[in-house]
Structures are given as C-alpha cells and as structure tokens.
PDB file of C-alpha atoms and ligand atoms in Angstrom:
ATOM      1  CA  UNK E 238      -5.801 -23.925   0.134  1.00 67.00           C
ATOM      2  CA  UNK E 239      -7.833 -21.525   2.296  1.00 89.00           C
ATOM      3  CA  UNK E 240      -6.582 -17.778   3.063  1.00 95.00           C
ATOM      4  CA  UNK E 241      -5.079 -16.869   6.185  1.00 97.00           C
ATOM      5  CA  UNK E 242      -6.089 -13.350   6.213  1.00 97.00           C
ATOM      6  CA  UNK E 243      -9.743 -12.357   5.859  1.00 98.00           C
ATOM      7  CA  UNK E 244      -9.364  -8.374   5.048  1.00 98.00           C
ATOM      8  CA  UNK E 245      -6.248  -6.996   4.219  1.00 98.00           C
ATOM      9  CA  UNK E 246      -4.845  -3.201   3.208  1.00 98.00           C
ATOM     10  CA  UNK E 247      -2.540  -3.297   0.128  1.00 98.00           C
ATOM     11  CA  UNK E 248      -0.068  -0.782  -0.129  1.00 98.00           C
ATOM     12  CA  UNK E 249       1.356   0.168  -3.419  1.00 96.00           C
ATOM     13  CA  UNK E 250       4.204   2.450  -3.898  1.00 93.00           C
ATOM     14  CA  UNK E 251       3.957   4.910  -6.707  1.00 94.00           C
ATOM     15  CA  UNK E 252       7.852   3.364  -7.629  1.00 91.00           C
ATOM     16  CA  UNK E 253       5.695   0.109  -8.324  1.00 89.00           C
ATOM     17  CA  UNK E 254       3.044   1.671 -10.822  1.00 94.00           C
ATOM     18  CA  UNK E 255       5.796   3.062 -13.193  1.00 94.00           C
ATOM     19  CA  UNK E 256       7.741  -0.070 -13.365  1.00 90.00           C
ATOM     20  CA  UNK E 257      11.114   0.039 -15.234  1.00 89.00           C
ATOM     21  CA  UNK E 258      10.318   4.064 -16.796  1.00 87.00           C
ATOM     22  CA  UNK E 259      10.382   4.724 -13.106  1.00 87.00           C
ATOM     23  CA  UNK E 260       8.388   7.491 -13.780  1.00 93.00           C
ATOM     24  CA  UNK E 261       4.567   7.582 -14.520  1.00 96.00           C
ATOM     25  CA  UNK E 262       2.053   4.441 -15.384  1.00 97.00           C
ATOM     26  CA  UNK E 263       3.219   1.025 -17.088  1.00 96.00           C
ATOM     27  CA  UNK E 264       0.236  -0.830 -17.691  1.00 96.00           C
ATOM     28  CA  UNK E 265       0.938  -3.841 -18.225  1.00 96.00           C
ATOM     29  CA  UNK E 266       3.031  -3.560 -14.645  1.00 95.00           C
ATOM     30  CA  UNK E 267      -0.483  -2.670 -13.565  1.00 97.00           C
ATOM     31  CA  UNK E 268      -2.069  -5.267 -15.128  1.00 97.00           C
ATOM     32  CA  UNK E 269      -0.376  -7.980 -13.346  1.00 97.00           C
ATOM     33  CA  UNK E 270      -0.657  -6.376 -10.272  1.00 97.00           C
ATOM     34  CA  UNK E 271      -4.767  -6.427 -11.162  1.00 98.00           C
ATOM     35  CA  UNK E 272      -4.894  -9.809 -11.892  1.00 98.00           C
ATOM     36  CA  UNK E 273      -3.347 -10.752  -8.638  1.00 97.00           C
ATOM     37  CA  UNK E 274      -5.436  -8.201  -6.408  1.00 98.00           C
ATOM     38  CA  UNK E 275      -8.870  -9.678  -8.677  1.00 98.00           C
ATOM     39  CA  UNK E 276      -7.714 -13.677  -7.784  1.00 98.00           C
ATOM     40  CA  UNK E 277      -7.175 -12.251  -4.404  1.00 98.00           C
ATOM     41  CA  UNK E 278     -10.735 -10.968  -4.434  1.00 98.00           C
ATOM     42  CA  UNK E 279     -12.125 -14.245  -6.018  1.00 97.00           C
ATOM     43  CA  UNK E 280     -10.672 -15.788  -3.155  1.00 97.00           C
ATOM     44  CA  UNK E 281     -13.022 -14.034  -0.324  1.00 97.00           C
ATOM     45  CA  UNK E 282     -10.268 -11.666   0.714  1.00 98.00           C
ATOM     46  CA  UNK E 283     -11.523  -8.118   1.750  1.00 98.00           C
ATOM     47  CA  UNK E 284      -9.019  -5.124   0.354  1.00 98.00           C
ATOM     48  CA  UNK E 285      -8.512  -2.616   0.645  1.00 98.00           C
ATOM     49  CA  UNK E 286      -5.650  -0.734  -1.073  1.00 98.00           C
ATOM     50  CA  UNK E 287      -3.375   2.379  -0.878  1.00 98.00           C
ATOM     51  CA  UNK E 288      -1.582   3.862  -3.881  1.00 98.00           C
ATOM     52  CA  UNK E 289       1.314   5.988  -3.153  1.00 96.00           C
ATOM     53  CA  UNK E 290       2.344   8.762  -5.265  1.00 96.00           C
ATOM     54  CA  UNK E 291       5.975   8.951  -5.930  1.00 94.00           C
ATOM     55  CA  UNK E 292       5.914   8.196  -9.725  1.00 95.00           C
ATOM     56  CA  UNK E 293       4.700  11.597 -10.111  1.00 96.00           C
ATOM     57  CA  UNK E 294       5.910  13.579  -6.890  1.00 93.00           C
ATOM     58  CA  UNK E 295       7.298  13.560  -3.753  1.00 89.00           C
ATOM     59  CA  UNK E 296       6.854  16.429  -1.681  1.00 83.00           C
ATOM     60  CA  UNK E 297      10.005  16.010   0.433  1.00 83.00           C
ATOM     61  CA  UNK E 298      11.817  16.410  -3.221  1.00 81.00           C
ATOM     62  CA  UNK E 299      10.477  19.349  -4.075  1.00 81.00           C
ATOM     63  CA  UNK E 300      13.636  21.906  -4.058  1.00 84.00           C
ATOM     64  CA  UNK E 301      12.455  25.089  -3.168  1.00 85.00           C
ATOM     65  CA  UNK E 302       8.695  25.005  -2.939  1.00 92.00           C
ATOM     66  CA  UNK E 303       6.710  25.720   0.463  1.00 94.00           C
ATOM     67  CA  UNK E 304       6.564  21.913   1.525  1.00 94.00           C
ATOM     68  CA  UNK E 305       2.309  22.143   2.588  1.00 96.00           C
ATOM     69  CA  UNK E 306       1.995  23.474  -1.086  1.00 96.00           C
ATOM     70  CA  UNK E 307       4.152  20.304  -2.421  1.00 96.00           C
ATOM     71  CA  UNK E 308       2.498  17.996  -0.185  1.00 96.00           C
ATOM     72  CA  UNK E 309      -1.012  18.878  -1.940  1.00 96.00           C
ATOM     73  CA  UNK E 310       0.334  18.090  -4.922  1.00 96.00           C
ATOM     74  CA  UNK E 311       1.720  14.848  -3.885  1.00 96.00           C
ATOM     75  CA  UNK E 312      -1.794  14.229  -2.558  1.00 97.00           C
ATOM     76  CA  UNK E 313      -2.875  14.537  -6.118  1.00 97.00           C
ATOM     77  CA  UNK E 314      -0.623  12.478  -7.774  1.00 97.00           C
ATOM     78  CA  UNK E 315      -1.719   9.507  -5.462  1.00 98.00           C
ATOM     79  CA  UNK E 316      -5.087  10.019  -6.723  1.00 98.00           C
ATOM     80  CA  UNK E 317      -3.796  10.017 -10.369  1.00 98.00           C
ATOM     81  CA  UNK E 318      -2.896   6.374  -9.673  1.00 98.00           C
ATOM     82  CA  UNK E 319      -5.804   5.448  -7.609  1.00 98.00           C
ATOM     83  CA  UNK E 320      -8.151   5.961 -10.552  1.00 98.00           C
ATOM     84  CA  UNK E 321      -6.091   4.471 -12.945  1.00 98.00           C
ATOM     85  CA  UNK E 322      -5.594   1.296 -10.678  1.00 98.00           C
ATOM     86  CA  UNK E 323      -9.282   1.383 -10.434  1.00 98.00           C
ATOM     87  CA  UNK E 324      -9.845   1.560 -14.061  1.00 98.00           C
ATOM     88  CA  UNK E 325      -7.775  -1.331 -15.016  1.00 98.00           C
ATOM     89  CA  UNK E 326      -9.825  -3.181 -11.956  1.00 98.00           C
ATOM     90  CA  UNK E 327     -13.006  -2.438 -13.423  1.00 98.00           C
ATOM     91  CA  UNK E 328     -11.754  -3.559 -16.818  1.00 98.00           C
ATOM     92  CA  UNK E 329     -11.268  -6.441 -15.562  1.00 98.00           C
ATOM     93  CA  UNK E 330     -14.720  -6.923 -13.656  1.00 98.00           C
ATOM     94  CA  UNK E 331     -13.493  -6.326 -10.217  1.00 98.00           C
ATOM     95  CA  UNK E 332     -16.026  -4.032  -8.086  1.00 98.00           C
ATOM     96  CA  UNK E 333     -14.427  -1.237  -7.069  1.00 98.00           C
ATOM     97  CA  UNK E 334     -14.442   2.430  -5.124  1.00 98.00           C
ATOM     98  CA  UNK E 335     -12.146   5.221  -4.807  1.00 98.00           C
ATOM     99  CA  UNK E 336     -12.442   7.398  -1.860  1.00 98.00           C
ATOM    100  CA  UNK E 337     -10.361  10.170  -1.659  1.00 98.00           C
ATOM    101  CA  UNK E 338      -8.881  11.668   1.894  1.00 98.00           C
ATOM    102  CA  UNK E 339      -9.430  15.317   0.285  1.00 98.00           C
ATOM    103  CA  UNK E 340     -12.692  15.489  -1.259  1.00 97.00           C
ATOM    104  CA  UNK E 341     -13.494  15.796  -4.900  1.00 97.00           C
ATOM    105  CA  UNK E 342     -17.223  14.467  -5.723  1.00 95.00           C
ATOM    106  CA  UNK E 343     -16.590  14.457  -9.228  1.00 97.00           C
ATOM    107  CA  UNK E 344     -14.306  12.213  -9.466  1.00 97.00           C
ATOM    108  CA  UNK E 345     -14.413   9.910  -6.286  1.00 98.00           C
ATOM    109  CA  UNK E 346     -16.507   9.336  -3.035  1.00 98.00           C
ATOM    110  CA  UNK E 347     -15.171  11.118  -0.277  1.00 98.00           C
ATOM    111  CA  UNK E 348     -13.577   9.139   2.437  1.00 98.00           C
ATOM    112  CA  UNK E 349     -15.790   8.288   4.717  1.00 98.00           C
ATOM    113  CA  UNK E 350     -14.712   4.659   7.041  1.00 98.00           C
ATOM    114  CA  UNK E 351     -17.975   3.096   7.444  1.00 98.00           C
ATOM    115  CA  UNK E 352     -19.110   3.785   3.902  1.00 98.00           C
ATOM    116  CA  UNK E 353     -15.961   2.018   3.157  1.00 98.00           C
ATOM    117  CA  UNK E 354     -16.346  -1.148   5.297  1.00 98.00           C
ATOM    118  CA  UNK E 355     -19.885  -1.301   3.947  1.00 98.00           C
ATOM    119  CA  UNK E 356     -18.283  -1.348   0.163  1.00 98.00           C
ATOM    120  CA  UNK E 357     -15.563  -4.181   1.447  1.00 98.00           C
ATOM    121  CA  UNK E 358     -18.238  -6.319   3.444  1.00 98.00           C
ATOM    122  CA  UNK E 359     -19.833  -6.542  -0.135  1.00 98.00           C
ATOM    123  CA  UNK E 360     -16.564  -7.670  -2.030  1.00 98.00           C
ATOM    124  CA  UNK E 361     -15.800  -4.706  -3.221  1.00 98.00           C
ATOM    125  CA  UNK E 362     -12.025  -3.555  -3.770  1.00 98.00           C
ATOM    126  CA  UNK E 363     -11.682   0.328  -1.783  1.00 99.00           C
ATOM    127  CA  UNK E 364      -8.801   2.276  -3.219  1.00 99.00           C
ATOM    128  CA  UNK E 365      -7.778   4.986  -1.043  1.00 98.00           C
ATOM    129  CA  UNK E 366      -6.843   7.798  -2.464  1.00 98.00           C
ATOM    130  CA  UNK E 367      -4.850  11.253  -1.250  1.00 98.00           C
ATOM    131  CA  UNK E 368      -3.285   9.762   1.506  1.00 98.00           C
ATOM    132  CA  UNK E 369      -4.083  11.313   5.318  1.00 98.00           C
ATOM    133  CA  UNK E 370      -5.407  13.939   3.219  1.00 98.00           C
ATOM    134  CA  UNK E 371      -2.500  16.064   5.361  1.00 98.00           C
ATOM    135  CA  UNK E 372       0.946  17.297   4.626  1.00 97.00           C
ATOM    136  CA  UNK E 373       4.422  16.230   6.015  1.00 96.00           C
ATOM    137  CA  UNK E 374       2.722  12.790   6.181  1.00 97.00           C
ATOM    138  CA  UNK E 375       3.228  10.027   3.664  1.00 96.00           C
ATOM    139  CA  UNK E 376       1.219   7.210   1.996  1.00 97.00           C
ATOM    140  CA  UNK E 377       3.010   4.705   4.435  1.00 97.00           C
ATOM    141  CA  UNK E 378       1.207   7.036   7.173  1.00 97.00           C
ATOM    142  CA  UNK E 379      -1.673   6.390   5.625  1.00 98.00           C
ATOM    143  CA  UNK E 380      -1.708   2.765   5.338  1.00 98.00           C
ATOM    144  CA  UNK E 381      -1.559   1.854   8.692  1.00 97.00           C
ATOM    145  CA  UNK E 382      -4.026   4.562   9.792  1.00 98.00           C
ATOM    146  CA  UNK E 383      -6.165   3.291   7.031  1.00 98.00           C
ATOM    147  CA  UNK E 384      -5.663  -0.463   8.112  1.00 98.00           C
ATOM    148  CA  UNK E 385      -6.251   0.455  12.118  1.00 98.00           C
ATOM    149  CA  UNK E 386      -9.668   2.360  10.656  1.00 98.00           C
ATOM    150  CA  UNK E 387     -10.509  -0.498   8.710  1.00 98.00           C
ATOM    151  CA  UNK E 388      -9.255  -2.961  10.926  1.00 98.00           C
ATOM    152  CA  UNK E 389      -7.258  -5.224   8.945  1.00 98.00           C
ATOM    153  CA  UNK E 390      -5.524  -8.227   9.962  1.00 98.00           C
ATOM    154  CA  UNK E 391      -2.505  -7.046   8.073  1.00 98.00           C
ATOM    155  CA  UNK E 392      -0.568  -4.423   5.573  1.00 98.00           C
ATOM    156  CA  UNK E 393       0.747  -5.490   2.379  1.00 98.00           C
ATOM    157  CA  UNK E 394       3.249  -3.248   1.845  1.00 96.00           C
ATOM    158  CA  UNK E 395       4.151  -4.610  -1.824  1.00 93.00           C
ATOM    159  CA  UNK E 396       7.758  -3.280  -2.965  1.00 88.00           C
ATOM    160  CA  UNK E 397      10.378  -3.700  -5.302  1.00 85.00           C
ATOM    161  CA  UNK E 398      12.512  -5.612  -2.156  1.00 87.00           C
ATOM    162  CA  UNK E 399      11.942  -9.318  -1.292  1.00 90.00           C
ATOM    163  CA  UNK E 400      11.824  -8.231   2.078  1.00 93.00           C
ATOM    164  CA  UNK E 401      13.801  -6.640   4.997  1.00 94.00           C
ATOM    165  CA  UNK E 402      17.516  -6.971   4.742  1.00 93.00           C
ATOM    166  CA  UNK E 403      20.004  -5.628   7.318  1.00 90.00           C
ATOM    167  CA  UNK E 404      21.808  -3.741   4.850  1.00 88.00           C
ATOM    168  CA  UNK E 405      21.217  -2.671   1.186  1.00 87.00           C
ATOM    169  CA  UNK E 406      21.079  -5.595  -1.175  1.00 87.00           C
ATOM    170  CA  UNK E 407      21.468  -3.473  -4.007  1.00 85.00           C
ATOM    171  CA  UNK E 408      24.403  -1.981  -2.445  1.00 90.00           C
ATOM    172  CA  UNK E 409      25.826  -5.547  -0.214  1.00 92.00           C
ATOM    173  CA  UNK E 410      26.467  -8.717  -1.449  1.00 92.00           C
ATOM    174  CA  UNK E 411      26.682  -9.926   1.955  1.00 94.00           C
ATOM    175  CA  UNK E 412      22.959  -8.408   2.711  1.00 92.00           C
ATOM    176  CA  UNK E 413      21.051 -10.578   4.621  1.00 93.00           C
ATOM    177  CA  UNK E 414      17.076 -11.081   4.224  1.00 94.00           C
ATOM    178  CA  UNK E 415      15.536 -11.712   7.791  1.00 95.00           C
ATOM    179  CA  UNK E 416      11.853 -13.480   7.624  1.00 96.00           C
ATOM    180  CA  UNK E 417      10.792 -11.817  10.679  1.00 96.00           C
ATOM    181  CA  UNK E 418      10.837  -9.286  12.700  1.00 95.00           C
ATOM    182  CA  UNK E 419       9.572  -6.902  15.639  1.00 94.00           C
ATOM    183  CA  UNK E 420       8.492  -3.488  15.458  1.00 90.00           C
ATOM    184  CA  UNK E 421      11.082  -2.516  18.276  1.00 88.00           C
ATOM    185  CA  UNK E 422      14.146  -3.935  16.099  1.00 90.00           C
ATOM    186  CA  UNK E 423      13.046  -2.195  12.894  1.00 90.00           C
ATOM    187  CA  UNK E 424      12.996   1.209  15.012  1.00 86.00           C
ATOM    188  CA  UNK E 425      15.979   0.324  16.797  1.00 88.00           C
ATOM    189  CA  UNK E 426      18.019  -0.669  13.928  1.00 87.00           C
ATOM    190  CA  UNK E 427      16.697   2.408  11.895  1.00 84.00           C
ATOM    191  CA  UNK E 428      15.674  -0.412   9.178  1.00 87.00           C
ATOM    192  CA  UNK E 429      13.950   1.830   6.557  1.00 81.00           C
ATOM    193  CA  UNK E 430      10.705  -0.529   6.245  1.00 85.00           C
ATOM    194  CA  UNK E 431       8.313   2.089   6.309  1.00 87.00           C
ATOM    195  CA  UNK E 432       8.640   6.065   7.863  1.00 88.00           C
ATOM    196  CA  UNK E 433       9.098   5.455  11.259  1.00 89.00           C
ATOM    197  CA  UNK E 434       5.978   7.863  12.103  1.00 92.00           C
ATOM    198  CA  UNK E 435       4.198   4.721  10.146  1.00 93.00           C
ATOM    199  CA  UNK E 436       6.038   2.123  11.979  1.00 91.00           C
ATOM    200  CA  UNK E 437       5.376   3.443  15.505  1.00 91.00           C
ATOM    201  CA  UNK E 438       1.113   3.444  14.259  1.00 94.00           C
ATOM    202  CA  UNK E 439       1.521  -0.076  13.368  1.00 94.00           C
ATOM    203  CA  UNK E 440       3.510  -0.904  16.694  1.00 92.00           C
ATOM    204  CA  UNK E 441       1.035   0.946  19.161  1.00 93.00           C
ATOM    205  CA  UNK E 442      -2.062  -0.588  17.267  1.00 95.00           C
ATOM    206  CA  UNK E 443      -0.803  -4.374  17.188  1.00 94.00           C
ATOM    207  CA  UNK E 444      -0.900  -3.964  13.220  1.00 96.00           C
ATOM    208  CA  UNK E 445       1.502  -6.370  11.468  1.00 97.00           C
ATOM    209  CA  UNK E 446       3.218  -5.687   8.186  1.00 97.00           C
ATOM    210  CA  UNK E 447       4.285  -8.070   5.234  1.00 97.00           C
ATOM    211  CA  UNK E 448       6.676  -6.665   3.178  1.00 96.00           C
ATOM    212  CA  UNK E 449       7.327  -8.419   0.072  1.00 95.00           C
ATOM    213  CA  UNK E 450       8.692  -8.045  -4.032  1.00 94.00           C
ATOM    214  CA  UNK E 451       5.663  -6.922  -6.189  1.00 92.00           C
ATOM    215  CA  UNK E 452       8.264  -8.303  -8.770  1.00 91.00           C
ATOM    216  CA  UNK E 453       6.665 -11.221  -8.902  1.00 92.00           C
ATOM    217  CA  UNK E 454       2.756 -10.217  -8.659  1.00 92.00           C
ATOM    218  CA  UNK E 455       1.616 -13.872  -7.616  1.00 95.00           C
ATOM    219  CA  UNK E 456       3.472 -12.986  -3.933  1.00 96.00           C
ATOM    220  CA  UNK E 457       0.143 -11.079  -3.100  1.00 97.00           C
ATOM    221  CA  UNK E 458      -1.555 -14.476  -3.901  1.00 97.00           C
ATOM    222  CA  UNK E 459       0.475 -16.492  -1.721  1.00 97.00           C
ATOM    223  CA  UNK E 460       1.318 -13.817   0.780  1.00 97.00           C
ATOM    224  CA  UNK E 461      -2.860 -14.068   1.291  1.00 97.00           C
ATOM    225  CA  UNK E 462      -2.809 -18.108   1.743  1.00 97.00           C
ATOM    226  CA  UNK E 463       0.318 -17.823   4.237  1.00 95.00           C
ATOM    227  CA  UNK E 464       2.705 -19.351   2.323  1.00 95.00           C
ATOM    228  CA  UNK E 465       5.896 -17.824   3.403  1.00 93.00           C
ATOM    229  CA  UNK E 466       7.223 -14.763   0.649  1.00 96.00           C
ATOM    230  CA  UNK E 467       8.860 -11.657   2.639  1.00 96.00           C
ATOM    231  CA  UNK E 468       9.205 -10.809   5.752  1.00 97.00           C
ATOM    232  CA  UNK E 469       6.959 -10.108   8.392  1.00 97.00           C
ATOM    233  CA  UNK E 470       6.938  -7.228  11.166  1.00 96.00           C
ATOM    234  CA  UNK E 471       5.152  -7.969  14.068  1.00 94.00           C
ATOM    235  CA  UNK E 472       4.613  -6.880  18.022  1.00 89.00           C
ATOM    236  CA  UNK E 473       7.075  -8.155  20.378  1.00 75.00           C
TER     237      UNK E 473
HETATM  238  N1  LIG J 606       1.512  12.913   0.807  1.00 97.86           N
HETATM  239  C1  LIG J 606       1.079  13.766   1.818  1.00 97.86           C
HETATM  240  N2  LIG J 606       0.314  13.275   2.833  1.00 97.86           N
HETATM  241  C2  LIG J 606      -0.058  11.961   2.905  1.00 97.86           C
HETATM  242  C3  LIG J 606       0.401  11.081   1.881  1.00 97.86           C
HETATM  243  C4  LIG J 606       1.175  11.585   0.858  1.00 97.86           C
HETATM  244  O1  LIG J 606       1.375  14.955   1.805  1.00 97.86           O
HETATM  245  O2  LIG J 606      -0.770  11.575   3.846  1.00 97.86           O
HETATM  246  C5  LIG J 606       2.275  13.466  -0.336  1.00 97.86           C
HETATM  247  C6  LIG J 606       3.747  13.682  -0.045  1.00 97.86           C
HETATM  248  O3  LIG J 606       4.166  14.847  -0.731  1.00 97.86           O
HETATM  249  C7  LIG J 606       4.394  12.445  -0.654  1.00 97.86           C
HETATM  250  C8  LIG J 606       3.536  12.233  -1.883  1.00 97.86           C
HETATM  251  O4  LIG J 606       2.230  12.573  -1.445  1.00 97.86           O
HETATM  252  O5  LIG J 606       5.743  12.674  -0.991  1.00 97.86           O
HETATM  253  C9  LIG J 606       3.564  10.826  -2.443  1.00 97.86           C
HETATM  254  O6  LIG J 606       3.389   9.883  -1.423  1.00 97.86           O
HETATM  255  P1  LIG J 606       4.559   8.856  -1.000  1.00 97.86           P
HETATM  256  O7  LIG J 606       5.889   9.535  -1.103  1.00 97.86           O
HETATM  257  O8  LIG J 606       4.200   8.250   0.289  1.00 97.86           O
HETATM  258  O9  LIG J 606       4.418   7.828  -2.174  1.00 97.86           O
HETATM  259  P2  LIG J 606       5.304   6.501  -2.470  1.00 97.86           P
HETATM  260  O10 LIG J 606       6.724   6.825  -2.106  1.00 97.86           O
HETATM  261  O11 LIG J 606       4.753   5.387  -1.658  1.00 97.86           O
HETATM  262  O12 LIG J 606       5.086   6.286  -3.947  1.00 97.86           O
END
C-alpha cells in the first residue's frame, strides 16, 4: 500500500513520552513510538516532529511564578525530550536533526525553516525543539505554525485519545467518537482538540489535523497509508 501523505508534522505530547509514570521518559514507550516514526520514514514519508513538554512542566501550572519565567522553562523541558527522542532515533539508524526555536549551538541547530526542509527533502527526521520559542504559547501553537512553515499536508497530533469525542470518555460512558470534523465545530463546540489559538492557525491556513491514540504506536503507520484510525479536522 502506498502513503497518502507525502510530508507530515508529528506532534507528541510530553503526557506521551512518560507513559504510565506520567512523569518524565519511559523508554521503551519511546521506543515504540521510534520504530513507528523509522517504518514511517522507510516508507518515503517526510517528518517532521514536535515534542511537547508537559512531562516535565507546564508553565500555565506553575503556582506562583512570573508566567514568561515558567514558560522558558517549559521551553526547556521540550528540548529535554527532543534530544532524547532523537537519540533513541539515531540508535536506531534513523537520520535525524534537532533544531531548537531558542538557540543553543551546543546542543542543537538553531531553527532555521529552509535549513530544515533541506534536512527533510533528504529523508531526514527534524525534531523541533522549544516550541514558538515564545511564552503564553504552547507546543500545539507550535505545530501548526511549524506545519504551515514547513508546509505539510497534515498534523499528527498523536495522544492518549482515539480521537475526538463529544464528551469525556474517561468521564461518559455514553461518549461518542466522531471520525470527522470541521474546524468551525471544534471552536464552536469548545471541543478541547488542540488550544484554540492552535486551532484557529490550522483553520485560517487550510491545515488539517489527525488526532489519534499513540496507544497503539502502529496508528502513525496506518494513519500515513490512510487507513482510517482517529478522527480528522478539516476546513469546512
Ligand atoms: N511553551 C511555551 N511556548 C511554546 C511552547 C511551549 O512557553 O511555544 C512552554 C509552556 O510553558 C508549556 C510548556 O512549554 O506549558 C510545555 O509545552 P506543552 O504544555 O504544550 O506540552 P504538552 O502538553 O504537549 O506536553
């Protein structure tokens, strides 16, 4: 089967990097994320990838701290998991680059969009790290600014959901999963899919999102072929 989408941007929420612990890195919740973004790869898909940052700190969460000064160090935390998503890519023989938003040569390029197009034209996975590289936004923000720069076909926003339900299904038995919808209803209805300073980017740039379970790692796989995991949010 061929793939439907030739360049893609990945998010991954910190919550997804620390598996069960919730807090920190799980590896081998990692790993199986790698081995899915690698087969991916294999595959001729372009990606590029966003880590957010919430295993290690949320700046909204903060308490009592000046939010710009918590929002710096939310920054940093996304660029704790960037490397170590990188690392366990480059274990396993994937090409890769981090670019940070805030620059800091010695450990990563510095964000710079062509540079980064050039890197996924040759196959090569681009982790993005720090986010906007500005407070009071969030990695969500930065995915679909990321995928309009890099103009992707789509955003992977891999979760711990299935997709979009019109209520809690943690909370609902009664929750119900839709497979699609429009960037107008998920404002309107207040859905929670993504910040809605993220969601209005996507809708005024024609960007569509796939939001789907990183539960089962093999969804980015399919997700990339078309086969139908998730639910997608699309113009009107
Ligand atoms: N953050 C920021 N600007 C950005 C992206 C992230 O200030 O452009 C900070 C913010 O404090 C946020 C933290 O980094 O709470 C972690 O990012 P996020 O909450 O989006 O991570 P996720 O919930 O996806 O793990």
């Amino acid at each position: 089967m061929g793939i439907k989408y030739k360049r893609i941007l990945l998010k991954l929420s910190g919550e997804a990097l620390a598996g069960e612990k919730g807090f920190g890195l799980d590896y081998n919740v990692i790993k199986d994320v790698c081995r899915s973004i690698k087969e991916c790869s294999e595959l001729g898909v372009q990606i590029g990838i966003v880590v957010g940052g919430g295993n290690f700190w949320r700046g909204r969460s903060s308490g009592a701290m000046d939010r710009t000064r918590a929002d710096h160090i939310g920054m940093l935390g996304t660029t704790m998991n960037a490397l170590a998503v990188a690392d366990v890519l480059e274990e396993m023989d994937v090409d890769v680059r981090v670019q940070t938003a805030i620059a800091m040569q010695a450990v990563a390029e510095p964000y710079i969009r062509n540079r980064a197009v050039r890197h996924l034209e040759k196959g090569r996975v681009v982790i993005f790290g720090c986010g906007t590289g500005n407070p009071f936004f969030s990695t969500d923000t930065a995915s679909s600014l990321r995928a309009a720069e890099i103009e992707a076909d789509i955003i992977f926003k891999a979760t711990m959901v299935d997709g979009v339900y019109d209520k809690d299904p943690n909370k609902f038995d009664d929750a119900v999963k839709y497979d699609t919808l429009t960037f107008g209803e998920v404002l309107a209805k207040n859905l929670g899919v993504m910040d809605s300073t993220a969601a209005s980017m996507c809708k005024d740039n024609n960007l569509p999102i796939l939001v789907f379970n990183l539960g089962r790692p093999q969804n980015i796989v399919d997700a990339v072929k078309g086969e139908p995991v998730g639910t997608l949010v699309q113009g009107e």
